[in-house]
mmCIF file of C-alpha atoms in Angstrom:
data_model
loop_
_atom_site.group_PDB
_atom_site.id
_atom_site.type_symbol
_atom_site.label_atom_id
_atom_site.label_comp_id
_atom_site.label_asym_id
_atom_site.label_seq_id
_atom_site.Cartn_x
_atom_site.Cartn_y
_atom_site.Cartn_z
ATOM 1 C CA UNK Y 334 -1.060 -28.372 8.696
ATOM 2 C CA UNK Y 335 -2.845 -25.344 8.827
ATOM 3 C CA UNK Y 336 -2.695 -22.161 6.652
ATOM 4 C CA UNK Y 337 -0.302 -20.356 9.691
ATOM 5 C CA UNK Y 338 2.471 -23.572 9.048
ATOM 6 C CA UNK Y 339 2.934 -23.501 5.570
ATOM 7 C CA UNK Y 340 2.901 -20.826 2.679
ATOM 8 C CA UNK Y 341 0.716 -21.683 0.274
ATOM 9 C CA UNK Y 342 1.372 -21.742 -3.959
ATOM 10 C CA UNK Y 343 0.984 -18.460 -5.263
ATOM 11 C CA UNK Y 344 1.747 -18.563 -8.890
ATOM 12 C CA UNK Y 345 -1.840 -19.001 -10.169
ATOM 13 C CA UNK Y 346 -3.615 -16.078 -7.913
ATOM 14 C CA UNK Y 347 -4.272 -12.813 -10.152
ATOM 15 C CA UNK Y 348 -4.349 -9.789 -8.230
ATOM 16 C CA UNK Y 349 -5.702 -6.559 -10.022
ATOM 17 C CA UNK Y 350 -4.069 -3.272 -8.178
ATOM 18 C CA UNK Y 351 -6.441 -0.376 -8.697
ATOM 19 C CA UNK Y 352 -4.497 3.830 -6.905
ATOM 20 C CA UNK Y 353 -2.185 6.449 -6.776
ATOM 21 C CA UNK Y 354 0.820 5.735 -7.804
ATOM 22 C CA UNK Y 355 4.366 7.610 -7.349
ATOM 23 C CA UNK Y 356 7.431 7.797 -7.447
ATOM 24 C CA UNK Y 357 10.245 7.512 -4.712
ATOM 25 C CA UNK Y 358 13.322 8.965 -5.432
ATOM 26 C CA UNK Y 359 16.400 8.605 -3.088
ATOM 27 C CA UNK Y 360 19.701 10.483 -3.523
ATOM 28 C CA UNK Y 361 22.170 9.025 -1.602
ATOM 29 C CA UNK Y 362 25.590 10.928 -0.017
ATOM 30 C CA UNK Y 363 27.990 11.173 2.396
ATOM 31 C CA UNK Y 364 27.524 14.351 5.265
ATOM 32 C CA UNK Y 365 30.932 15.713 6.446
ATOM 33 C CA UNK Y 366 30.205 18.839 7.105
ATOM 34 C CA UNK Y 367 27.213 21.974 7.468
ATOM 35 C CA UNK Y 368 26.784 24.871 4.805
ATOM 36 C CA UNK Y 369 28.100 28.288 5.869
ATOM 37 C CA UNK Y 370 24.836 29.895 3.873
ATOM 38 C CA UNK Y 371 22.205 27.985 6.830
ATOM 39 C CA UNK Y 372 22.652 25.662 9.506
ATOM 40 C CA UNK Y 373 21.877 22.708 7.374
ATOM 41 C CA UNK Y 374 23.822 19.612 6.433
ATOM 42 C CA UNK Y 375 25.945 19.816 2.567
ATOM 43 C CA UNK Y 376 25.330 16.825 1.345
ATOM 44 C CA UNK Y 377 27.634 15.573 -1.632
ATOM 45 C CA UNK Y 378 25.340 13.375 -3.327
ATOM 46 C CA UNK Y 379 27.320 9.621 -4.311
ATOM 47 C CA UNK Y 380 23.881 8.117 -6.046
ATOM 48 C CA UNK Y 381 20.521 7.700 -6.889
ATOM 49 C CA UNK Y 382 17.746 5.214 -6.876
ATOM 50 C CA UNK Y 383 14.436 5.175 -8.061
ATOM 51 C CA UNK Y 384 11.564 2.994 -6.739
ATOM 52 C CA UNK Y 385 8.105 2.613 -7.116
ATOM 53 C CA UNK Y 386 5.843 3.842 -4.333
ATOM 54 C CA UNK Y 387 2.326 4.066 -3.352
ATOM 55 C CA UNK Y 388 0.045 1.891 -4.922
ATOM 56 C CA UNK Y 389 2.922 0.771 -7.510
ATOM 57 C CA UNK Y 390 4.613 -0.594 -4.338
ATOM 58 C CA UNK Y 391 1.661 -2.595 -3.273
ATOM 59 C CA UNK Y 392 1.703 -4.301 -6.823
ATOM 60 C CA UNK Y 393 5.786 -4.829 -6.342
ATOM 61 C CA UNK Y 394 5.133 -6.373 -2.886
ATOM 62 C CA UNK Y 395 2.371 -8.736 -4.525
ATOM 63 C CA UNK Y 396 4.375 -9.591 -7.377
ATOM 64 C CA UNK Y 397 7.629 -10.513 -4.909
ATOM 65 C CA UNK Y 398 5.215 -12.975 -3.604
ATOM 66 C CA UNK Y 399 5.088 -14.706 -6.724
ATOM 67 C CA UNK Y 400 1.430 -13.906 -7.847
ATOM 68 C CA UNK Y 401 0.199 -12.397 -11.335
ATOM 69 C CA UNK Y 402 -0.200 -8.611 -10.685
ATOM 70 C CA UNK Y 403 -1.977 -6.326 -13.032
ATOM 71 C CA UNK Y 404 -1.903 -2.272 -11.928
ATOM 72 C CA UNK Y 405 -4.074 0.122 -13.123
ATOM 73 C CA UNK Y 406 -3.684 3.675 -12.574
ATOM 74 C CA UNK Y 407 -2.774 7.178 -14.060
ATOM 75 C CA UNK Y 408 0.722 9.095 -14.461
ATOM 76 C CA UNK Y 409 1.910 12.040 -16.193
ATOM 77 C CA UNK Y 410 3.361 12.276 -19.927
ATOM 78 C CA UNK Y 411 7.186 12.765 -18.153
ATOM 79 C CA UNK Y 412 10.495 11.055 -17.644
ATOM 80 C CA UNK Y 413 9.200 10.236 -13.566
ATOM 81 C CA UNK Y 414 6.489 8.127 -15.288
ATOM 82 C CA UNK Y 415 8.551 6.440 -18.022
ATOM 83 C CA UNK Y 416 10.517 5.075 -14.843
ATOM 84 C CA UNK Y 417 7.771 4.177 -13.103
ATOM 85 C CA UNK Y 418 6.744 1.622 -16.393
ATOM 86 C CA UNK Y 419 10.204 0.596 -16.507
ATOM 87 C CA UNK Y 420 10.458 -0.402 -13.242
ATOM 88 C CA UNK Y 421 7.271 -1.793 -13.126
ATOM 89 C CA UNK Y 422 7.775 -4.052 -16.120
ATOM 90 C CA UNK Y 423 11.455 -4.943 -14.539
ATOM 91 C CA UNK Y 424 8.996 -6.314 -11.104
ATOM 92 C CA UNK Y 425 7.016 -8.367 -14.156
ATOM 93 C CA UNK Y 426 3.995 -6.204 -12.834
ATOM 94 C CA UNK Y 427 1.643 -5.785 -16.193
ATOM 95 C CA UNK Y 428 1.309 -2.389 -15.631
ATOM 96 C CA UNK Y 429 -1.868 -0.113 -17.616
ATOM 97 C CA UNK Y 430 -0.816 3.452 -16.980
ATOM 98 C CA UNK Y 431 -2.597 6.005 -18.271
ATOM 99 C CA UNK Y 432 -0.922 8.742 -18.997
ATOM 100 C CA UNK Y 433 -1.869 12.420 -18.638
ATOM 101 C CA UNK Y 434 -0.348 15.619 -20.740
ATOM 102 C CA UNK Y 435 -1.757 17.974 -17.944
ATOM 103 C CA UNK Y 436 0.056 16.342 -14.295
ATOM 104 C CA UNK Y 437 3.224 15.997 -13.346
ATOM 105 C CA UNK Y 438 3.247 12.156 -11.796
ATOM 106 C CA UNK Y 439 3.676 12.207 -8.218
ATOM 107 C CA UNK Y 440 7.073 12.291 -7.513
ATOM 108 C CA UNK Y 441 8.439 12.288 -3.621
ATOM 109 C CA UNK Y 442 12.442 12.888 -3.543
ATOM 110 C CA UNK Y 443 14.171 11.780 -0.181
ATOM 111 C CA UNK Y 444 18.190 13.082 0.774
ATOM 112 C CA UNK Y 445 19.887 10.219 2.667
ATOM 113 C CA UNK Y 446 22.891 11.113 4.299
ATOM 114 C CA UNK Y 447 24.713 8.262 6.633
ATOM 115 C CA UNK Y 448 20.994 6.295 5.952
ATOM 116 C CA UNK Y 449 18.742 9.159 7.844
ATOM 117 C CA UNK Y 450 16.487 10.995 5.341
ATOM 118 C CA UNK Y 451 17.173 14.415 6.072
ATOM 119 C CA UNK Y 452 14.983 16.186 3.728
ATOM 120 C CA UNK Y 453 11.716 15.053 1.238
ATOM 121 C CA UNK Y 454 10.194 17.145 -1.389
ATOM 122 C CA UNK Y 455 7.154 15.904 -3.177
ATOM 123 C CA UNK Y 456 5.576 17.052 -6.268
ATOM 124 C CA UNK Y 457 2.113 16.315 -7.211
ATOM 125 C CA UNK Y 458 -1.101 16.840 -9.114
ATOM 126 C CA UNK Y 459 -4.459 14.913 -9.319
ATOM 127 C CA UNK Y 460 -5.344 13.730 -12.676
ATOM 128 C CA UNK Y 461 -8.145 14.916 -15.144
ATOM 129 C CA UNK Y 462 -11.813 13.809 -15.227
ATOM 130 C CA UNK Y 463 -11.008 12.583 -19.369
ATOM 131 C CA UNK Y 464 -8.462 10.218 -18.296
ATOM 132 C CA UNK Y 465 -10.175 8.836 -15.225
ATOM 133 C CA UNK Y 466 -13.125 7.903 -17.232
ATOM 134 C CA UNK Y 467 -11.243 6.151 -19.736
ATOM 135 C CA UNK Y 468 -9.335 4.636 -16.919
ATOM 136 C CA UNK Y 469 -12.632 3.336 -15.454
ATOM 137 C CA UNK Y 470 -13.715 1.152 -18.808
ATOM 138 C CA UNK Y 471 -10.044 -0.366 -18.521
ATOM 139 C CA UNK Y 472 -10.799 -1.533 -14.975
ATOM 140 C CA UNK Y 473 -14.101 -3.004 -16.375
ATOM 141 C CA UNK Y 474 -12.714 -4.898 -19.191
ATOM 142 C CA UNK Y 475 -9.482 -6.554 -16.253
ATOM 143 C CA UNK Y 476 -11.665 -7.609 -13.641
ATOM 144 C CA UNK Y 477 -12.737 -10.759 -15.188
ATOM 145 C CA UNK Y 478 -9.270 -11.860 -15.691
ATOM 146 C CA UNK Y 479 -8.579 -11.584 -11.586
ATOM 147 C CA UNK Y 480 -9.653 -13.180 -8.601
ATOM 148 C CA UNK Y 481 -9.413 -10.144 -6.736
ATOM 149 C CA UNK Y 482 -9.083 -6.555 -6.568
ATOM 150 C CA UNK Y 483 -6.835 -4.077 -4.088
ATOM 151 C CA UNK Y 484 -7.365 -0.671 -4.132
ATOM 152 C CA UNK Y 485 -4.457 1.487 -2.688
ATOM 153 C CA UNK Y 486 -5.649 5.202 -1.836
ATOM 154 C CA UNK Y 487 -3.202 7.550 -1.324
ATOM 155 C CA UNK Y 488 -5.898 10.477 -1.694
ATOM 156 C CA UNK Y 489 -3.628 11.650 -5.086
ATOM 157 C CA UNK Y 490 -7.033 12.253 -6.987
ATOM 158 C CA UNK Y 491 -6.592 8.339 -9.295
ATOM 159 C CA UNK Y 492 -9.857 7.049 -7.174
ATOM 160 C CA UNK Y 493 -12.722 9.439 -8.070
ATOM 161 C CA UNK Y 494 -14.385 6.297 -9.286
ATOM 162 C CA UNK Y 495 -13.872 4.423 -6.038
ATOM 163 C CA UNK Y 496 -17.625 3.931 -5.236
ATOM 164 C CA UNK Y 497 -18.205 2.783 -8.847
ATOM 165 C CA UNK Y 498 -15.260 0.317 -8.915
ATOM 166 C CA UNK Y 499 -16.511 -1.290 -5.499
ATOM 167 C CA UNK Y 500 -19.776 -2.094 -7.050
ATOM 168 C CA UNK Y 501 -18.522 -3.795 -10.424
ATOM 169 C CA UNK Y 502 -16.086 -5.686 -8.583
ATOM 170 C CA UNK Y 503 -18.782 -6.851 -5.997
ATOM 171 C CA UNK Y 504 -21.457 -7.624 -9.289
ATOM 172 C CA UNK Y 505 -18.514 -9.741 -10.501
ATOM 173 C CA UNK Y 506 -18.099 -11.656 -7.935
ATOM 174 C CA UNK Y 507 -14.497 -10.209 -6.790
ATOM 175 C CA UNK Y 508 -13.691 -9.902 -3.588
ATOM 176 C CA UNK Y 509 -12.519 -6.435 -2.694
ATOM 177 C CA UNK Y 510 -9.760 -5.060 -0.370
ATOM 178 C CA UNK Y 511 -9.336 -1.167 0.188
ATOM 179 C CA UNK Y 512 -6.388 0.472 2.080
ATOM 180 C CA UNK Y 513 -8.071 3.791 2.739
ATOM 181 C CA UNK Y 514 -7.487 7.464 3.186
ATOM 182 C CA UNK Y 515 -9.318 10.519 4.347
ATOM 183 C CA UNK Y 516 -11.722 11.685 6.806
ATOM 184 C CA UNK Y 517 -14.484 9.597 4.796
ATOM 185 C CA UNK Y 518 -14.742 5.899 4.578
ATOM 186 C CA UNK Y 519 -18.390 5.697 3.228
ATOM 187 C CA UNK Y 520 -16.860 5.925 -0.080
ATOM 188 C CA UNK Y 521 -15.743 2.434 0.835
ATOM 189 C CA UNK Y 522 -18.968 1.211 1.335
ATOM 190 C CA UNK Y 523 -19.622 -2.431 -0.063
ATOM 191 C CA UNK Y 524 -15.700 -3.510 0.507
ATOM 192 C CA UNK Y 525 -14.946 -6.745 1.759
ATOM 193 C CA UNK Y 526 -11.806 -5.516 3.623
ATOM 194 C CA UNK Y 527 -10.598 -1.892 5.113
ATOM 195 C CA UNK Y 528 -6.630 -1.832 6.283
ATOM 196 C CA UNK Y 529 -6.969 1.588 7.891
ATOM 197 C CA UNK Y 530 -3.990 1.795 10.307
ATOM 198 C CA UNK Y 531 -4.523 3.229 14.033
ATOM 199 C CA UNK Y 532 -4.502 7.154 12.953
ATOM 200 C CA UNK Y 533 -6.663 6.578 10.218
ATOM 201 C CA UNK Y 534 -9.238 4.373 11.850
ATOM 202 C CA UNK Y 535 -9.458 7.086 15.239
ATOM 203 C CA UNK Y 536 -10.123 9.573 12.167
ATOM 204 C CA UNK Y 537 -13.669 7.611 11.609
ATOM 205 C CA UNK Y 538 -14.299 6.044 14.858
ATOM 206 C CA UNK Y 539 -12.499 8.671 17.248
ATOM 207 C CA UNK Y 540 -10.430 7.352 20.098
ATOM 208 C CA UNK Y 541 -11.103 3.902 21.963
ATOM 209 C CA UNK Y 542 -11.209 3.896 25.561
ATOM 210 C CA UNK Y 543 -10.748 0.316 25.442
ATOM 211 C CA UNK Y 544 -10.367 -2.721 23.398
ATOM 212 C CA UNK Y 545 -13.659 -3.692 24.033
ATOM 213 C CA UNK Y 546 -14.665 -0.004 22.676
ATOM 214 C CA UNK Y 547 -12.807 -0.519 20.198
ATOM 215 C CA UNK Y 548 -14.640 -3.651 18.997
ATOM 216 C CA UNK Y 549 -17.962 -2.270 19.669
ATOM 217 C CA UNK Y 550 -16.897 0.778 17.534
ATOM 218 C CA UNK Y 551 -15.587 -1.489 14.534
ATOM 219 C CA UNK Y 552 -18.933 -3.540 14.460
ATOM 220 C CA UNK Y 553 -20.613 -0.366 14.423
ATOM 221 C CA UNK Y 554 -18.311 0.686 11.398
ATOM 222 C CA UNK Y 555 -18.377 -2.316 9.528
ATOM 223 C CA UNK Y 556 -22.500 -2.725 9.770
ATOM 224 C CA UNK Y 557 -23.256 0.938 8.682
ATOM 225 C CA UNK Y 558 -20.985 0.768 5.544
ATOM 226 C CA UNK Y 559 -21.613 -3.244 4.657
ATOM 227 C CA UNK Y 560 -17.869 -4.055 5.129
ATOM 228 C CA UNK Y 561 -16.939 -7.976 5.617
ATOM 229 C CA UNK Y 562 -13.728 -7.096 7.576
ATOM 230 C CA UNK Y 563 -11.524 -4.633 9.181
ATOM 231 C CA UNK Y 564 -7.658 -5.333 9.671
ATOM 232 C CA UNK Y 565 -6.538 -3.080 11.831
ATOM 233 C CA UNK Y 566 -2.965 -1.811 11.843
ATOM 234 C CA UNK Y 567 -1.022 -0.912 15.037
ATOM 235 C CA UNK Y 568 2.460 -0.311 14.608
ATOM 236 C CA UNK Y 569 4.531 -1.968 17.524
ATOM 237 C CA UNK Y 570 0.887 -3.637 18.986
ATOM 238 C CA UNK Y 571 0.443 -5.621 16.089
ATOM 239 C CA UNK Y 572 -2.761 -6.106 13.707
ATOM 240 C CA UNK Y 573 -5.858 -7.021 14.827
ATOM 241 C CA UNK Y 574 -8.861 -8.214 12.630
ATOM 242 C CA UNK Y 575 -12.595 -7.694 13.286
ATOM 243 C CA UNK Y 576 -15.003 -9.580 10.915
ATOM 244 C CA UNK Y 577 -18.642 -11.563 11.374
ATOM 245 C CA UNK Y 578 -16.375 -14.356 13.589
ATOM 246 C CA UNK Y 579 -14.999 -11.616 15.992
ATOM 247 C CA UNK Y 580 -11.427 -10.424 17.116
ATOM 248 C CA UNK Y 581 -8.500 -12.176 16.162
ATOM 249 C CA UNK Y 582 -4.772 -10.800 16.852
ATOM 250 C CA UNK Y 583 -1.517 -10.986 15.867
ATOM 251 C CA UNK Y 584 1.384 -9.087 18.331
ATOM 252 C CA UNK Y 585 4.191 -7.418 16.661
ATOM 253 C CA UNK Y 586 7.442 -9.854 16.081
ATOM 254 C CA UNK Y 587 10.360 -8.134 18.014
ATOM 255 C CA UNK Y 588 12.222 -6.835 15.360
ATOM 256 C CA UNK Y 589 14.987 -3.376 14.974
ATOM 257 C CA UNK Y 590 12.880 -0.616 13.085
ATOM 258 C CA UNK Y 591 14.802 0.874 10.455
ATOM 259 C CA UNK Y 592 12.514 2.247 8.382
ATOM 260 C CA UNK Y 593 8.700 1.628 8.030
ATOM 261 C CA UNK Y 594 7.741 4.005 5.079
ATOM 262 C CA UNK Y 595 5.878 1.571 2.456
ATOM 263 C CA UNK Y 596 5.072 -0.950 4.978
ATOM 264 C CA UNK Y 597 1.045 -0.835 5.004
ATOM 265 C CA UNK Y 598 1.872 -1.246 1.306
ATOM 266 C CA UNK Y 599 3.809 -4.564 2.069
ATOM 267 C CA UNK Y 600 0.723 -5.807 4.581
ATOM 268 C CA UNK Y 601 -1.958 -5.047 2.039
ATOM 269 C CA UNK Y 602 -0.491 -6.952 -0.284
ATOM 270 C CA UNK Y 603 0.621 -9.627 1.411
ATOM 271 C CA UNK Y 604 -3.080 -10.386 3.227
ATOM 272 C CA UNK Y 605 -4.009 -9.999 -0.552
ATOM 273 C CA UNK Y 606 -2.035 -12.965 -2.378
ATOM 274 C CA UNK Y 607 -2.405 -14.963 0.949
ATOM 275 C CA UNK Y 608 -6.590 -14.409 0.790
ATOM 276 C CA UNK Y 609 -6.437 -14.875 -3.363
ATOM 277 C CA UNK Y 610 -4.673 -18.303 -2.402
ATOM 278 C CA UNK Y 611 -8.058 -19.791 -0.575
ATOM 279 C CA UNK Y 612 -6.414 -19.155 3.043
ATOM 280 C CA UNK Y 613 -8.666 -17.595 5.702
ATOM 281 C CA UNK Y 614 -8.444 -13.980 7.195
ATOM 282 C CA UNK Y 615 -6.914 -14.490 10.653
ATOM 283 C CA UNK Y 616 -3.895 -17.317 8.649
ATOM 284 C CA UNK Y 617 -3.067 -14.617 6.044
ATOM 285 C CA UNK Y 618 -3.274 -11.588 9.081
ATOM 286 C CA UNK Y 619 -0.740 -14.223 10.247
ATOM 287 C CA UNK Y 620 1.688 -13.491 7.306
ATOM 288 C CA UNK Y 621 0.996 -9.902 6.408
ATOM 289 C CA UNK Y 622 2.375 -9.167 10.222
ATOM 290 C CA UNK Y 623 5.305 -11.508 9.438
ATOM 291 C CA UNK Y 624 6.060 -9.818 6.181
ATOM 292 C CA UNK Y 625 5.852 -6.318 7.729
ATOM 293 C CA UNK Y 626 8.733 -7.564 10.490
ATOM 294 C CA UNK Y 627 10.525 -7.977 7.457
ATOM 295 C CA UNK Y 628 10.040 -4.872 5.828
ATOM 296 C CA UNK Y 629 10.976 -2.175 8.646
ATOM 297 C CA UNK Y 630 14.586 -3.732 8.913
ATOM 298 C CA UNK Y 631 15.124 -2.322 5.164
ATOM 299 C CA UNK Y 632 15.970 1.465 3.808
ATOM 300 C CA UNK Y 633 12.547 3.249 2.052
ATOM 301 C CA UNK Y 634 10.226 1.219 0.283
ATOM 302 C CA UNK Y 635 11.148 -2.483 -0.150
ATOM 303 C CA UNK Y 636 9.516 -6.075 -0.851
ATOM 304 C CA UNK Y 637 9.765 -9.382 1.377
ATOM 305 C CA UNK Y 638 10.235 -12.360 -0.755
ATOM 306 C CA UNK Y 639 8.524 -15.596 -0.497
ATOM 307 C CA UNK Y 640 11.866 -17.009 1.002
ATOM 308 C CA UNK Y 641 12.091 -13.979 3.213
ATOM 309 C CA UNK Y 642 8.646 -14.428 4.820
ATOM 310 C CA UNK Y 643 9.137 -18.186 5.101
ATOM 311 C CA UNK Y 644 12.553 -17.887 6.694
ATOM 312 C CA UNK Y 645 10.698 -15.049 9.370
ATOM 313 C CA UNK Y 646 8.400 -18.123 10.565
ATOM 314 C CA UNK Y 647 10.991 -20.476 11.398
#
């Protein structure tokens, strides 16, 4: 059987989670009626839940898969990032969060009323150059103890280092997987794999004309910055991956949509435990799009389980 039939074991990979993390807030309530002060919904809030989001959320979708997860990244000294440990620790993710006195962690709160989000407020602010640099000597002393390393950039100011922690990781041996951000990707020079999706990617490369543009415009990408692979997300066309072999695909499973915030988190981290388990890049492509049919069909930012993902192939 190949590595497309079967899931392989994941309880031995390590998988070292280096970004921004957040948190995701959801208040939950019922809408019956619209405030006479503006033409907006009253919503009469029934609960809350807190998740973890951004990078956190990559390490949460790793961890469902049954893998050892370490995450490394910064939060502030406040109640937001206590729950952010908490939860963390509950998704036995062995979480090193450093904390700084000066930020608020990044917080984004979401009003659900009859399951549409009707209103987000985030609050944010990027870290200080002490506690990065102390971060960075932390993420020195972990890679040894992993057999690879995902970075999750959500542009929140915990990557400064980026650049530096690309270049250990490759000196070490460690393969490296970035899911990027921004208007500039030579930062990521040196990675093994980029997960831009299509928005990001037309932000580097500008717009295809065709696939075959598209390829020659990847190649071009991936030989200028030394990267060993691009997967390429498309939302309903699929993924596609572009590496030294070529173009491989994988259409979009016809699935309902509910809700597909967090799910470049879920594919990331998915194609992550599936390449730390020794399968190759188009066979765990092959279950990172599986898992993200999975994931839209849930409310906010949500996991796939092992049993999930191998119930989707059947």
């Amino acid at each position: 059987m190949s590595g497309r039939d079967v899931l392989p074991a994941t309880s031995a990979a390590r998988i070292l989670v280096v970004g921004d993390v957040m948190l995701d807030r959801y208040w939950f309530g019922d809408v019956s009626r619209i405030s006479p002060e503006a033409p907006v919904p009253i919503v009469r809030m029934t609960r809350a839940e807190d998740r973890p989001g951004g990078a956190a959320n990559v390490a949460r979708n790793a961890s469902a898969l049954g893998t050892q997860v370490s995450l490394l990244s910064v939060v502030g000294q406040d109640e937001a990032g206590d729950s952010l440990d908490r939860l963390l620790a509950e998704s036995a993710v062995s979480a090193h969060l450093f904390r700084d006195d000066s930020v608020q962690t990044t917080l984004k709160l979401r009003v659900i009323g009859r399951s549409q989000q009707l209103l987000r407020i985030d609050f944010e602010q990027r870290p200080q150059a002490e506690v990065l640099a102390a971060k960075l000597d932390t993420y020195k002393q972990l890679l040894s103890a992993h057999d690879l390393v995902l970075i999750s950039d959500y542009d929140k100011g915990a990557l400064d280092h980026v650049e530096v922690m690309i270049r250990l990781a490759k000196e070490a041996g460690k393969p490296v997987l970035v899911d990027p951000k921004g208007d500039d990707f030579t930062r990521y020079a040196g990675a093994t794999v980029l997960t831009p999706n299509r928005g990001e990617l037309q932000g580097i490369v500008g717009r295809w004309r065709s696939e075959a543009d598209l390829a020659a415009r990847v190649e071009a990408l991936r030989k200028d910055l030394s990267i060993g692979a691009v997967l390429l997300t498309r939302s309903e066309e699929g993924m596609t991956l572009f590496d030294e072999n070529g173009v491989s695909h994988e259409p979009t499973r016809a699935r309902e949509v509910f809700d597909v915030s967090g799910a470049g988190d879920t594919v990331i981290a998915t194609f992550a435990v599936m390449l730390a388990c020794g399968l190759s890049a188009p066979d765990a492509m092959h279950w990172a799009n599986l898992a993200a049919g999975v994931v839209v069909g849930k409310l906010g930012t949500a996991v796939v389980s092992l049993d999930e993902l191998r119930a989707s192939a059947s």
